[in-house]
CSV table of C-alpha atoms and ligand atoms in Angstrom, one decimal:
chain,number,residue,atom,x,y,z
R,1,MET,CA,228.5,195.0,25.3
R,2,PRO,CA,229.9,192.2,23.2
R,3,GLN,CA,227.6,190.1,21.1
R,4,THR,CA,226.4,186.7,22.7
R,5,ALA,CA,226.6,183.7,20.3
R,6,ASP,CA,224.8,183.3,17.1
R,7,ARG,CA,223.6,179.9,18.0
R,8,LEU,CA,221.3,181.4,20.6
R,9,ALA,CA,219.2,182.9,17.8
R,10,HIS,CA,218.1,179.5,16.7
R,11,PHE,CA,216.2,178.4,19.7
R,12,THR,CA,213.8,179.9,22.1
R,13,GLU,CA,213.3,179.5,25.8
R,14,SER,CA,211.3,176.5,26.7
R,15,VAL,CA,207.6,176.9,25.9
R,16,ILE,CA,206.7,174.3,28.6
R,17,ARG,CA,208.4,176.1,31.4
R,18,GLU,CA,206.8,179.5,30.0
R,19,MET,CA,203.5,177.9,30.4
R,20,THR,CA,204.2,176.8,34.0
R,21,ARG,CA,204.8,180.6,34.6
R,22,VAL,CA,201.6,181.4,32.9
R,23,ALA,CA,199.9,178.7,35.0
R,24,ASN,CA,201.3,180.2,38.2
R,25,GLN,CA,200.3,183.7,37.2
R,26,TYR,CA,196.6,182.7,36.7
R,27,GLY,CA,196.6,180.2,39.5
R,28,ALA,CA,195.6,177.5,36.9
R,29,ILE,CA,196.0,173.7,37.2
R,30,ASN,CA,199.3,173.2,35.7
R,31,LEU,CA,199.1,170.2,33.2
R,32,SER,CA,201.8,171.8,31.2
R,33,GLN,CA,205.1,170.9,32.6
R,34,GLY,CA,205.4,167.0,32.9
R,35,PHE,CA,206.3,166.1,36.4
R,36,PRO,CA,204.4,164.0,38.8
R,37,ASP,CA,202.6,164.9,42.0
R,38,ALA,CA,203.9,161.9,43.8
R,39,ASP,CA,207.0,161.7,46.0
R,40,PRO,CA,209.7,158.9,45.5
R,41,PRO,CA,209.1,155.7,47.3
R,42,PRO,CA,209.6,156.1,51.1
R,43,GLU,CA,212.5,153.8,51.3
R,44,VAL,CA,214.3,155.8,48.7
R,45,LEU,CA,213.6,159.1,50.9
R,46,ALA,CA,214.8,157.2,53.9
R,47,ALA,CA,218.0,156.2,52.0
R,48,GLY,CA,218.2,159.9,51.0
R,49,ALA,CA,218.1,161.1,54.6
R,50,THR,CA,220.9,158.7,55.5
R,51,ALA,CA,223.1,159.8,52.5
R,52,MET,CA,222.6,163.3,53.7
R,53,ALA,CA,223.7,162.6,57.2
R,54,GLU,CA,226.5,160.1,56.3
R,55,GLY,CA,227.6,161.1,53.0
R,56,PRO,CA,229.2,160.7,50.5
R,57,HIS,CA,229.5,164.4,49.9
R,58,GLN,CA,232.3,164.7,47.6
R,59,TYR,CA,232.5,163.9,43.9
R,60,ALA,CA,231.6,160.5,42.9
R,61,VAL,CA,233.6,158.8,40.1
R,62,THR,CA,232.7,161.2,37.2
R,63,TRP,CA,230.9,158.3,35.2
R,64,GLY,CA,228.9,157.3,38.1
R,65,ALA,CA,229.3,155.9,41.6
R,66,PRO,CA,230.2,152.3,41.4
R,67,ARG,CA,227.2,151.0,43.6
R,68,PHE,CA,224.8,153.0,41.5
R,69,ARG,CA,226.2,151.7,38.3
R,70,ALA,CA,226.1,148.2,39.5
R,71,ALA,CA,222.4,148.4,40.6
R,72,LEU,CA,221.6,150.1,37.3
R,73,ALA,CA,223.3,147.6,35.1
R,74,ALA,CA,221.6,144.8,37.0
R,75,LYS,CA,218.2,146.4,36.6
R,76,GLN,CA,218.6,147.3,33.1
R,77,ARG,CA,220.0,143.8,32.3
R,78,HIS,CA,216.6,142.5,33.3
R,79,TRP,CA,214.5,145.0,31.2
R,80,MET,CA,216.9,145.3,28.2
R,81,GLY,CA,217.9,141.7,28.1
R,82,LEU,CA,221.3,142.7,27.5
R,83,ASP,CA,224.6,141.5,29.2
R,84,LEU,CA,225.6,144.9,30.6
R,85,ASP,CA,229.0,145.6,32.4
R,86,PRO,CA,228.6,148.6,34.9
R,87,ASP,CA,232.3,149.4,34.3
R,88,ALA,CA,232.1,149.5,30.5
R,89,HIS,CA,228.7,150.2,29.3
R,90,VAL,CA,227.2,152.8,31.7
R,91,VAL,CA,227.7,156.6,32.2
R,92,VAL,CA,225.6,158.4,35.0
R,93,THR,CA,224.3,161.8,34.0
R,94,CYS,CA,222.3,164.7,35.3
R,95,GLY,CA,219.1,163.4,34.0
R,96,SER,CA,218.3,162.3,30.6
R,97,THR,CA,218.6,165.8,29.4
R,98,GLU,CA,222.3,165.6,29.9
R,99,ALA,CA,222.5,162.1,28.7
R,100,MET,CA,220.9,163.2,25.4
R,101,MET,CA,223.2,166.2,25.0
R,102,SER,CA,226.3,163.9,25.8
R,103,ALA,CA,225.0,161.3,23.2
R,104,MET,CA,224.6,163.9,20.6
R,105,MET,CA,227.9,165.7,21.1
R,106,THR,CA,229.6,162.1,21.2
R,107,ALA,CA,227.9,161.0,17.9
R,108,CYS,CA,227.9,164.2,15.7
R,109,ASN,CA,230.6,166.6,14.2
R,110,PRO,CA,229.3,170.1,13.5
R,111,GLY,CA,227.3,170.0,10.2
R,112,ASP,CA,226.2,166.3,10.6
R,113,LYS,CA,222.7,165.6,9.9
R,114,VAL,CA,220.4,164.0,12.7
R,115,ILE,CA,216.8,162.6,11.9
R,116,VAL,CA,214.3,163.7,14.4
R,117,PHE,CA,210.7,162.7,14.3
R,118,SER,CA,208.2,165.5,14.6
R,119,PRO,CA,206.4,166.3,16.9
R,120,PHE,CA,209.4,166.1,19.2
R,121,TYR,CA,210.4,166.8,22.8
R,122,GLU,CA,211.8,170.3,22.6
R,123,ASN,CA,215.2,169.6,23.9
R,124,TYR,CA,216.1,167.6,20.7
R,125,GLY,CA,216.1,170.9,18.7
R,126,ALA,CA,218.5,172.6,21.1
R,127,ASP,CA,220.7,169.5,21.4
R,128,ALA,CA,221.2,169.4,17.8
R,129,ILE,CA,221.9,173.2,17.5
R,130,LEU,CA,224.3,173.1,20.6
R,131,SER,CA,226.2,170.2,19.1
R,132,GLY,CA,226.4,171.7,15.7
R,133,ALA,CA,224.2,169.1,14.1
R,134,ARG,CA,221.3,169.8,11.4
R,135,PRO,CA,218.0,168.1,12.0
R,136,ILE,CA,216.1,166.5,9.4
R,137,PHE,CA,212.5,166.3,10.5
R,138,VAL,CA,210.3,163.2,9.6
R,139,PRO,CA,206.7,163.7,10.4
R,140,LEU,CA,204.7,161.5,12.8
R,141,HIS,CA,201.2,162.1,11.5
R,142,PRO,CA,198.5,162.6,13.8
R,143,PRO,CA,196.0,161.3,14.9
R,144,ASP,CA,198.0,157.9,15.2
R,145,TYR,CA,201.5,159.5,14.8
R,146,SER,CA,202.5,156.8,12.3
R,147,PHE,CA,205.5,157.7,9.9
R,148,ASP,CA,205.7,157.3,6.1
R,149,GLU,CA,208.2,154.7,5.3
R,150,GLU,CA,209.3,156.3,2.1
R,151,THR,CA,209.8,159.7,3.9
R,152,LEU,CA,212.0,158.0,6.4
R,153,ARG,CA,213.9,156.2,3.7
R,154,GLU,CA,214.4,159.5,2.0
R,155,ALA,CA,215.8,161.0,5.2
R,156,PHE,CA,218.2,158.0,5.5
R,157,ARG,CA,219.4,158.8,1.9
R,158,GLN,CA,220.6,162.2,3.1
R,159,ASP,CA,223.4,160.5,5.0
R,160,PRO,CA,222.4,161.3,8.7
R,161,LYS,CA,224.9,160.6,11.4
R,162,ALA,CA,222.3,159.8,13.9
R,163,LEU,CA,218.5,159.3,14.5
R,164,VAL,CA,216.9,160.5,17.7
R,165,LEU,CA,214.1,158.2,18.9
R,166,CYS,CA,212.0,159.1,21.8
R,167,ASN,CA,210.1,156.0,22.9
R,168,PRO,CA,207.6,156.0,24.5
R,169,SER,CA,207.1,159.4,22.9
R,170,ASN,CA,206.5,162.8,24.4
R,171,PRO,CA,204.5,164.6,23.5
R,172,SER,CA,202.3,162.0,21.2
R,173,GLY,CA,202.0,159.1,23.6
R,174,LYS,CA,203.1,156.9,20.7
R,175,VAL,CA,204.8,153.5,21.8
R,176,PHE,CA,206.9,152.3,18.6
R,177,SER,CA,205.9,148.8,17.6
R,178,ARG,CA,208.6,146.1,17.3
R,179,ALA,CA,207.9,146.2,13.5
R,180,GLU,CA,208.5,150.1,13.3
R,181,LEU,CA,211.8,149.7,15.3
R,182,GLU,CA,213.0,146.9,13.1
R,183,PHE,CA,212.1,149.1,10.0
R,184,ILE,CA,214.3,151.9,11.8
R,185,ALA,CA,217.0,149.4,12.8
R,186,ASP,CA,217.5,148.0,9.3
R,187,LEU,CA,217.9,151.6,7.8
R,188,ALA,CA,220.2,152.6,10.6
R,189,GLN,CA,222.5,149.5,9.8
R,190,ALA,CA,222.3,150.0,6.1
R,191,HIS,CA,223.3,153.6,6.5
R,192,ASP,CA,225.7,153.2,9.3
R,193,THR,CA,223.7,155.6,11.5
R,194,PHE,CA,223.7,155.8,15.3
R,195,VAL,CA,220.3,155.6,17.0
R,196,ILE,CA,220.1,157.9,20.1
R,197,THR,CA,217.2,156.8,22.2
R,198,ASP,CA,215.3,158.7,25.0
R,199,GLU,CA,213.4,156.2,27.0
R,200,VAL,CA,212.4,158.0,30.1
R,201,TYR,CA,209.0,156.7,30.0
R,202,GLU,CA,210.3,153.0,29.5
R,203,HIS,CA,208.1,151.9,32.4
R,204,ILE,CA,204.8,153.9,31.7
R,205,VAL,CA,203.4,151.9,28.9
R,206,TYR,CA,199.7,151.0,28.5
R,207,PRO,CA,198.7,147.5,27.9
R,208,PRO,CA,198.5,145.8,25.3
R,209,HIS,CA,201.4,148.0,24.2
R,210,ARG,CA,204.7,146.9,25.3
R,211,HIS,CA,208.1,148.9,25.5
R,212,CYS,CA,210.8,147.4,23.0
R,213,TYR,CA,214.3,148.7,23.5
R,214,MET,CA,216.0,149.7,20.3
R,215,ALA,CA,219.5,148.5,21.9
R,216,SER,CA,217.9,144.9,22.2
R,217,LEU,CA,217.2,144.3,18.6
R,218,PRO,CA,219.6,142.1,17.0
R,219,GLY,CA,222.8,143.9,15.9
R,220,MET,CA,221.6,147.3,17.3
R,221,PHE,CA,223.5,147.5,20.7
R,222,ALA,CA,226.7,148.3,18.6
R,223,ARG,CA,225.2,151.6,17.3
R,224,THR,CA,222.5,152.6,19.8
R,225,ILE,CA,223.1,155.1,22.5
R,226,SER,CA,220.5,154.5,25.1
R,227,CYS,CA,219.4,157.4,27.2
R,228,SER,CA,217.1,157.4,30.2
R,229,SER,CA,216.7,158.4,33.8
R,230,LEU,CA,215.2,157.9,37.1
R,231,SER,CA,213.1,161.1,37.0
R,232,LYS,CA,209.7,159.5,35.8
R,233,THR,CA,210.0,156.0,37.0
R,234,TYR,CA,210.6,156.8,40.6
R,235,ASN,CA,209.1,160.4,40.8
R,236,MET,CA,212.3,162.1,41.2
R,237,THR,CA,212.7,164.6,38.5
R,238,GLY,CA,214.4,167.2,40.9
R,239,TRP,CA,217.2,164.4,41.8
R,240,ARG,CA,218.7,164.8,38.2
R,241,LEU,CA,219.7,161.4,37.8
R,242,GLY,CA,219.9,159.8,34.4
R,243,TYR,CA,222.4,157.7,32.4
R,244,VAL,CA,223.6,156.6,29.0
R,245,ILE,CA,224.1,152.9,28.1
R,246,GLY,CA,226.0,151.7,25.1
R,247,PRO,CA,229.0,149.8,23.6
R,248,GLU,CA,232.4,150.4,25.4
R,249,ALA,CA,233.9,152.3,22.4
R,250,ILE,CA,231.1,154.9,22.3
R,251,MET,CA,230.9,155.2,26.0
R,252,ALA,CA,234.5,156.3,26.1
R,253,GLY,CA,233.4,159.3,24.3
R,254,VAL,CA,230.3,159.9,26.4
R,255,ARG,CA,232.4,159.6,29.5
R,256,LYS,CA,234.7,162.6,28.3
R,257,VAL,CA,231.8,164.8,27.2
R,258,HIS,CA,229.9,164.3,30.3
R,259,ASP,CA,233.1,164.8,32.4
R,260,PHE,CA,233.7,168.3,30.9
R,261,LEU,CA,229.8,169.2,31.0
R,262,THR,CA,229.0,168.4,34.6
R,263,VAL,CA,231.8,166.2,36.2
R,264,GLY,CA,229.2,164.0,37.7
R,265,ALA,CA,225.7,163.5,39.1
R,266,ALA,CA,225.1,164.3,42.9
R,267,ALA,CA,227.1,161.8,44.9
R,268,PRO,CA,224.7,161.5,47.9
R,269,LEU,CA,221.7,161.1,45.6
R,270,GLN,CA,223.3,158.4,43.5
R,271,GLU,CA,224.0,156.6,46.9
R,272,ALA,CA,220.3,156.9,47.8
R,273,ALA,CA,218.8,156.0,44.5
R,274,VAL,CA,220.5,152.6,44.6
R,275,GLN,CA,217.5,151.9,46.8
R,276,ALA,CA,215.1,152.9,44.0
R,277,LEU,CA,217.0,150.8,41.4
R,278,GLU,CA,216.7,147.7,43.7
R,279,LEU,CA,212.9,148.0,44.2
R,280,PRO,CA,211.2,144.6,43.3
R,281,LEU,CA,209.4,144.0,40.0
R,282,SER,CA,206.1,144.6,41.5
R,283,TYR,CA,207.0,148.3,41.7
R,284,TYR,CA,206.9,148.6,38.1
R,285,ASP,CA,203.6,146.6,37.7
R,286,ARG,CA,202.1,149.1,40.2
R,287,LEU,CA,203.5,152.2,38.5
R,288,ARG,CA,201.8,150.9,35.4
R,289,GLU,CA,198.6,150.1,36.9
R,290,ASP,CA,198.4,153.5,38.6
R,291,TYR,CA,199.2,155.4,35.3
R,292,THR,CA,196.8,153.3,33.5
R,293,ARG,CA,193.9,154.3,36.0
R,294,LYS,CA,194.8,157.9,35.8
R,295,ARG,CA,194.9,157.8,32.0
R,296,ASP,CA,191.5,156.2,31.6
R,297,LEU,CA,190.2,158.6,34.3
R,298,PHE,CA,191.5,161.5,32.5
R,299,LEU,CA,190.4,160.5,29.0
R,300,GLY,CA,186.9,160.0,30.6
R,301,TYR,CA,186.9,163.7,31.6
R,302,LEU,CA,188.0,164.9,28.2
R,303,ASP,CA,185.2,162.8,26.7
R,304,GLU,CA,182.6,164.5,29.1
R,305,ALA,CA,184.2,167.9,27.9
R,306,GLY,CA,183.6,166.9,24.2
R,307,LEU,CA,187.3,167.0,23.6
R,308,THR,CA,188.8,164.7,20.7
R,309,TYR,CA,192.2,163.2,21.4
R,310,THR,CA,194.7,160.4,20.6
R,311,THR,CA,194.8,157.8,23.2
R,312,PRO,CA,198.3,157.6,24.6
R,313,GLN,CA,200.0,154.2,24.5
R,314,GLY,CA,202.8,155.2,26.8
R,315,ALA,CA,204.0,158.3,28.9
R,316,TYR,CA,201.6,160.5,30.6
R,317,TYR,CA,200.7,163.1,27.9
R,318,VAL,CA,197.7,163.4,25.8
R,319,MET,CA,197.4,165.4,22.6
R,320,VAL,CA,194.0,167.0,22.3
R,321,ASP,CA,192.5,168.2,19.0
R,322,CYS,CA,190.8,171.5,19.6
R,323,ARG,CA,189.5,172.4,16.1
R,324,ALA,CA,186.0,171.7,17.2
R,325,PHE,CA,186.3,174.6,19.4
R,326,GLY,CA,187.4,176.8,16.6
R,327,VAL,CA,191.1,176.8,17.5
R,328,ARG,CA,193.6,178.0,15.0
R,329,ASP,CA,196.2,179.6,17.3
R,330,ASP,CA,197.1,177.1,20.0
R,331,GLN,CA,199.3,179.6,21.8
R,332,GLU,CA,196.5,182.3,21.9
R,333,PHE,CA,194.2,179.4,23.1
R,334,CYS,CA,196.4,177.9,25.7
R,335,ARG,CA,196.9,181.5,27.4
R,336,TRP,CA,193.1,182.0,27.2
R,337,MET,CA,192.4,178.5,28.8
R,338,ALA,CA,194.8,179.0,31.6
R,339,ARG,CA,193.1,182.5,32.4
R,340,GLU,CA,189.5,181.7,31.8
R,341,ILE,CA,189.3,177.9,32.3
R,342,GLY,CA,192.0,177.5,34.9
R,343,VAL,CA,193.8,174.8,33.1
R,344,ALA,CA,197.3,175.3,31.6
R,345,ALA,CA,198.3,173.1,28.6
R,346,VAL,CA,201.1,173.3,26.2
R,347,PRO,CA,200.6,174.6,22.6
R,348,GLY,CA,201.3,171.7,20.3
R,349,SER,CA,202.9,173.7,17.9
R,350,SER,CA,206.0,174.0,20.1
R,351,PHE,CA,206.7,170.4,19.4
R,352,PHE,CA,206.1,170.4,15.7
R,353,HIS,CA,208.4,171.3,12.9
R,354,GLU,CA,205.4,171.5,10.7
R,355,PRO,CA,202.8,174.3,10.9
R,356,VAL,CA,200.4,172.5,13.3
R,357,HIS,CA,198.3,174.8,15.5
R,358,HIS,CA,195.1,172.9,16.4
R,359,LEU,CA,196.6,170.6,19.2
R,360,ILE,CA,197.5,171.1,22.9
R,361,ARG,CA,199.3,168.7,25.2
R,362,LEU,CA,198.0,168.1,28.5
R,363,HIS,CA,199.7,165.7,31.1
R,364,PHE,CA,197.8,163.5,33.8
R,365,ALA,CA,200.6,162.8,36.3
R,366,ARG,CA,198.4,164.4,38.9
R,367,THR,CA,196.3,163.2,41.7
R,368,GLU,CA,193.0,162.0,41.0
R,369,ALA,CA,191.3,164.8,42.8
R,370,ILE,CA,193.3,167.4,40.6
R,371,LEU,CA,192.3,165.3,37.4
R,372,ALA,CA,188.5,165.3,38.7
R,373,GLU,CA,188.7,169.3,39.3
R,374,THR,CA,190.3,169.6,35.7
R,375,GLY,CA,187.4,167.5,34.3
R,376,ARG,CA,185.0,169.9,36.0
R,377,ARG,CA,186.8,173.0,34.6
R,378,LEU,CA,187.2,171.5,31.1
R,379,ARG,CA,183.4,171.2,30.8
R,380,LYS,CA,183.2,174.9,30.7
R,381,LEU,CA,184.7,175.0,27.3
R,382,LYS,CA,182.2,176.0,24.7
R,383,PRO,CA,182.7,175.2,21.1
R,384,SER,CA,181.7,178.7,20.0
R,385,ALA,CA,185.2,180.0,21.4
R,386,SER,CA,187.3,181.3,18.6
R,387,PHE,CA,191.1,181.7,18.5
U,401,LIG,C1,211.1,162.7,26.6
U,401,LIG,C2,211.7,163.4,27.7
U,401,LIG,N1,213.0,163.3,27.7
U,401,LIG,C3,213.7,163.8,28.7
U,401,LIG,C4,213.0,164.5,29.9
U,401,LIG,C5,213.7,165.1,31.0
U,401,LIG,O1,214.3,164.2,31.7
U,401,LIG,P1,215.4,164.3,32.9
U,401,LIG,O2,214.7,164.7,34.1
U,401,LIG,O3,215.8,162.8,33.1
U,401,LIG,O4,216.3,165.3,32.4
U,401,LIG,C6,211.7,164.6,29.8
U,401,LIG,C7,211.1,165.4,30.8
U,401,LIG,O5,209.9,165.8,30.6
U,401,LIG,C8,211.0,164.1,28.6
U,401,LIG,O6,209.6,164.1,28.5
């Protein structure tokens, strides 16, 4: 048999999806793969049924159906405070996953360096490898996931082509402050570097924290490739609708990459999702309130189980420190916990470039009843367990 490509040797299969299989194997509550229990809003489901009955069923415009782009530009104009032109500044993709890959392939030549904060969402490693870029990892230090300014300056001195910014951040739950974003922006401008953002949790931010868009900072729209999606905001991870927003010259490149990667996102689903993009602002208030309630509830259960964690500022993940339970091998511990306690988590080491083996990631985008049952199960954890 011919040899498969060398690039495959540089990344493994997704640990998150593997943990979902482990959860299924042991019938554990799956708090590993981060998708919500809830369905999309009912009016969006109704629009989906209509689109299935009446179409469109053939290819949409490759860079996005005009109605979808217009609705998206109007929505993001509000939130980002930018004068977005749906014909010039928007490309609709198959989720933020494709958006990020398209952005990376647009920005980087093989051999270019890309700054990635660690811990990082596992796709960024694969994105870098598949586009031929080399990551420069800059640590975000637990428990507060702050970065050292001098370390970041040093990374920029290595002449990176782009910096990847996941904000709000998966897995850490960090929401970058405006001051931190300004610090990064100054460096990006000084070193003529792109910033590629992944903002899928832009609407899941816990007060008093606020989401600030990198593209909205003075001078940054010109070099920021903003990626996001409808997956988390409207409970539609399976619809695979995402987008890239950026200046026209960059978007011309993104359109080309996207066209040859996937041609386009599903036409009937784009049509139906217009309904989601046009939801009133109160929808986003409710989303934030619902997740704030779930977060507070879940953190209460972690307290009762004696677990130590970093309070998430955004997104719906919590990094739990398991050292008090004797954990030195997070992978072993996660398998044991799925089997014996009935709760599946992701080993924290799969997000870190550095050797960090005492953290696990749990997500709380589940019903309150499931979170309560998780709490009951976690109380069975005993500090004597040794891994
Ligand atoms: C940070 C981050 N980016 C992207 C994704 C995937 O988003 P999408 O469904 O839009 O591809 C996820 C999903 O968990 C995520 O956590």
